PDB file of C-alpha atoms in Angstrom:
ATOM      1  CA  PRO S   1       0.017  -0.015  -0.095  1.00  0.00           C
ATOM      2  CA  GLN S   2       1.813   3.035  -1.152  1.00  0.00           C
ATOM      3  CA  TYR S   3      -0.251   5.478   0.453  1.00  0.00           C
ATOM      4  CA  ILE S   4       0.953   4.222   3.853  1.00  0.00           C
ATOM      5  CA  TYR S   5       4.587   4.648   2.762  1.00  0.00           C
ATOM      6  CA  VAL S   6       3.832   8.162   1.714  1.00  0.00           C
ATOM      7  CA  LEU S   7       2.343   8.876   5.024  1.00  0.00           C
ATOM      8  CA  GLN S   8       5.374   7.306   7.030  1.00  0.00           C
ATOM      9  CA  TYR S   9       7.572   9.476   4.561  1.00  0.00           C
ATOM     10  CA  MET S  10       5.804  12.687   5.455  1.00  0.00           C
ATOM     11  CA  GLY S  11       5.898  11.777   9.046  1.00  0.00           C
ATOM     12  CA  GLN S  12       9.766  11.548   9.092  1.00  0.00           C
ATOM     13  CA  LEU S  13      10.234  14.966   7.132  1.00  0.00           C
ATOM     14  CA  ASN S  14      11.842  17.761   8.949  1.00  0.00           C
ATOM     15  CA  LYS S  15      10.441  21.473   8.663  1.00  0.00           C
ATOM     16  CA  GLN S  16      12.209  22.447   5.658  1.00  0.00           C
ATOM     17  CA  SER S  17      11.494  19.112   3.816  1.00  0.00           C
ATOM     18  CA  GLN S  18       7.818  19.508   4.827  1.00  0.00           C
ATOM     19  CA  LYS S  19       7.868  22.701   3.036  1.00  0.00           C
ATOM     20  CA  LEU S  20       9.648  21.119   0.062  1.00  0.00           C
ATOM     21  CA  PHE S  21       6.861  18.194  -0.006  1.00  0.00           C
ATOM     22  CA  LEU S  22       4.070  20.911   0.241  1.00  0.00           C
ATOM     23  CA  GLN S  23       5.543  22.911  -2.561  1.00  0.00           C
ATOM     24  CA  TYR S  24       6.032  19.919  -4.761  1.00  0.00           C
ATOM     25  CA  VAL S  25       2.632  18.659  -4.276  1.00  0.00           C
ATOM     26  CA  THR S  26       0.517  21.851  -3.820  1.00  0.00           C
ATOM     27  CA  GLY S  27       2.398  24.616  -5.417  1.00  0.00           C
ATOM     28  CA  SER S  28       2.561  26.278  -2.145  1.00  0.00           C
ATOM     29  CA  PRO S  29       5.037  25.757   0.848  1.00  0.00           C
ATOM     30  CA  LYS S  30       2.408  26.397   3.421  1.00  0.00           C
ATOM     31  CA  LEU S  31      -0.787  24.707   4.233  1.00  0.00           C
ATOM     32  CA  PRO S  32      -3.991  26.629   4.824  1.00  0.00           C
ATOM     33  CA  TYR S  33      -5.185  27.547   8.062  1.00  0.00           C
ATOM     34  CA  GLY S  34      -6.504  24.298   9.434  1.00  0.00           C
ATOM     35  CA  GLY S  35      -4.178  21.996   7.765  1.00  0.00           C
ATOM     36  CA  PHE S  36      -4.451  19.427   5.418  1.00  0.00           C
ATOM     37  CA  ALA S  37      -8.129  19.049   6.221  1.00  0.00           C
ATOM     38  CA  LYS S  38      -8.796  22.498   4.596  1.00  0.00           C
ATOM     39  CA  LEU S  39      -6.815  21.899   1.467  1.00  0.00           C
ATOM     40  CA  ASN S  40      -9.337  22.450  -1.392  1.00  0.00           C
ATOM     41  CA  PRO S  41      -9.347  20.379  -3.509  1.00  0.00           C
ATOM     42  CA  PRO S  42      -8.208  17.701  -0.618  1.00  0.00           C
ATOM     43  CA  LEU S  43      -4.809  15.950  -1.030  1.00  0.00           C
ATOM     44  CA  THR S  44      -5.194  12.818  -3.255  1.00  0.00           C
ATOM     45  CA  ILE S  45      -2.720   9.951  -3.344  1.00  0.00           C
ATOM     46  CA  ALA S  46      -2.987   7.816  -6.338  1.00  0.00           C
ATOM     47  CA  LYS S  47      -0.960   5.109  -7.993  1.00  0.00           C
ATOM     48  CA  ARG S  48       0.914   6.004 -11.054  1.00  0.00           C
ATOM     49  CA  LEU S  49       0.729   3.331 -13.737  1.00  0.00           C
ATOM     50  CA  THR S  50       3.875   2.440 -15.486  1.00  0.00           C
ATOM     51  CA  PRO S  51       4.298   1.272 -19.003  1.00  0.00           C
ATOM     52  CA  GLU S  52       4.119  -2.505 -19.391  1.00  0.00           C
ATOM     53  CA  GLY S  53       7.545  -4.148 -18.891  1.00  0.00           C
ATOM     54  CA  GLN S  54       9.054  -1.174 -17.016  1.00  0.00           C
ATOM     55  CA  HIS S  55       9.926  -1.379 -13.371  1.00  0.00           C
ATOM     56  CA  PRO S  56       8.091   1.210 -11.263  1.00  0.00           C
ATOM     57  CA  ASP S  57      11.309   1.586  -9.049  1.00  0.00           C
ATOM     58  CA  SER S  58      12.585   3.428 -12.113  1.00  0.00           C
ATOM     59  CA  TYR S  59       9.939   6.284 -12.012  1.00  0.00           C
ATOM     60  CA  LEU S  60       9.564   9.449 -10.057  1.00  0.00           C
ATOM     61  CA  PRO S  61       6.371  10.298  -8.360  1.00  0.00           C
ATOM     62  CA  SER S  62       4.536  13.103 -10.141  1.00  0.00           C
ATOM     63  CA  VAL S  63       1.932  15.673  -9.286  1.00  0.00           C
ATOM     64  CA  MET S  64      -1.021  17.881 -10.483  1.00  0.00           C
ATOM     65  CA  THR S  65      -0.378  20.853  -8.224  1.00  0.00           C
ATOM     66  CA  CYS S  66      -3.525  22.694  -9.105  1.00  0.00           C
ATOM     67  CA  GLN S  67      -5.655  19.351  -7.713  1.00  0.00           C
ATOM     68  CA  ASN S  68      -3.307  18.473  -5.070  1.00  0.00           C
ATOM     69  CA  TYR S  69      -3.001  15.167  -6.851  1.00  0.00           C
ATOM     70  CA  LEU S  70       0.037  12.879  -6.106  1.00  0.00           C
ATOM     71  CA  LYS S  71       0.691  10.080  -8.157  1.00  0.00           C
ATOM     72  CA  THR S  72       3.332   7.617  -6.778  1.00  0.00           C
ATOM     73  CA  PRO S  73       4.466   4.489  -8.617  1.00  0.00           C
ATOM     74  CA  GLU S  74       4.164   1.104  -6.806  1.00  0.00           C
ATOM     75  CA  TYR S  75       7.796   1.203  -5.194  1.00  0.00           C
ATOM     76  CA  SER S  76       9.251  -2.259  -4.129  1.00  0.00           C
ATOM     77  CA  SER S  77      10.164  -0.819  -0.667  1.00  0.00           C
ATOM     78  CA  PHE S  78       9.784   2.119   1.622  1.00  0.00           C
ATOM     79  CA  GLU S  79      13.677   2.815   1.166  1.00  0.00           C
ATOM     80  CA  ILE S  80      12.918   3.292  -2.561  1.00  0.00           C
ATOM     81  CA  LEU S  81      10.064   5.430  -2.288  1.00  0.00           C
ATOM     82  CA  CYS S  82      12.204   7.798   0.143  1.00  0.00           C
ATOM     83  CA  GLN S  83      14.954   7.997  -2.433  1.00  0.00           C
ATOM     84  CA  ARG S  84      12.573   8.599  -5.204  1.00  0.00           C
ATOM     85  CA  PHE S  85      10.743  11.260  -3.233  1.00  0.00           C
ATOM     86  CA  ASP S  86      13.797  12.969  -1.856  1.00  0.00           C
ATOM     87  CA  TYR S  87      15.099  13.372  -5.348  1.00  0.00           C
ATOM     88  CA  ALA S  88      11.648  14.601  -6.701  1.00  0.00           C
ATOM     89  CA  LEU S  89      11.709  17.046  -3.919  1.00  0.00           C
ATOM     90  CA  LYS S  90      14.834  18.684  -4.357  1.00  0.00           C
ATOM     91  CA  GLU S  91      15.289  18.578  -8.393  1.00  0.00           C
ATOM     92  CA  GLY S  92      11.581  19.230  -8.874  1.00  0.00           C
ATOM     93  CA  GLN S  93      11.216  22.615  -7.361  1.00  0.00           C
ATOM     94  CA  ASN S  94      10.217  25.414  -9.545  1.00  0.00           C
ATOM     95  CA  SER S  95       9.914  23.267 -12.598  1.00  0.00           C
ATOM     96  CA  PHE S  96       6.696  22.595 -14.518  1.00  0.00           C
ATOM     97  CA  THR S  97       6.044  19.887 -16.869  1.00  0.00           C
ATOM     98  CA  LEU S  98       3.131  17.809 -18.044  1.00  0.00           C
ATOM     99  CA  SER S  99       2.698  14.474 -16.223  1.00  0.00           C
ATOM    100  CA  GLN S 100       1.614  10.917 -17.491  1.00  0.00           C
TER     101      GLN S 100
END
């Protein structure tokens, strides 16, 4: 269950990384007053499908910031998820691309 890994990942982030995560997923480094419960639209975590024959571990998570929609591949372990998310949060700041 990837969403459990994502929640575990979010729980271990320091303040700076929390801001990077929020910026990556929502486009803003801050939550609205009231926290995640007040995000509009609400944060959605979905499985990112990978092309047939490709391994999910080789893909990064992707987002639709205007919808607060996080798509994560079905990584083989929590450690791989952490590596891919750490990379995406650091390298994906201030960039915009169309996602699959």
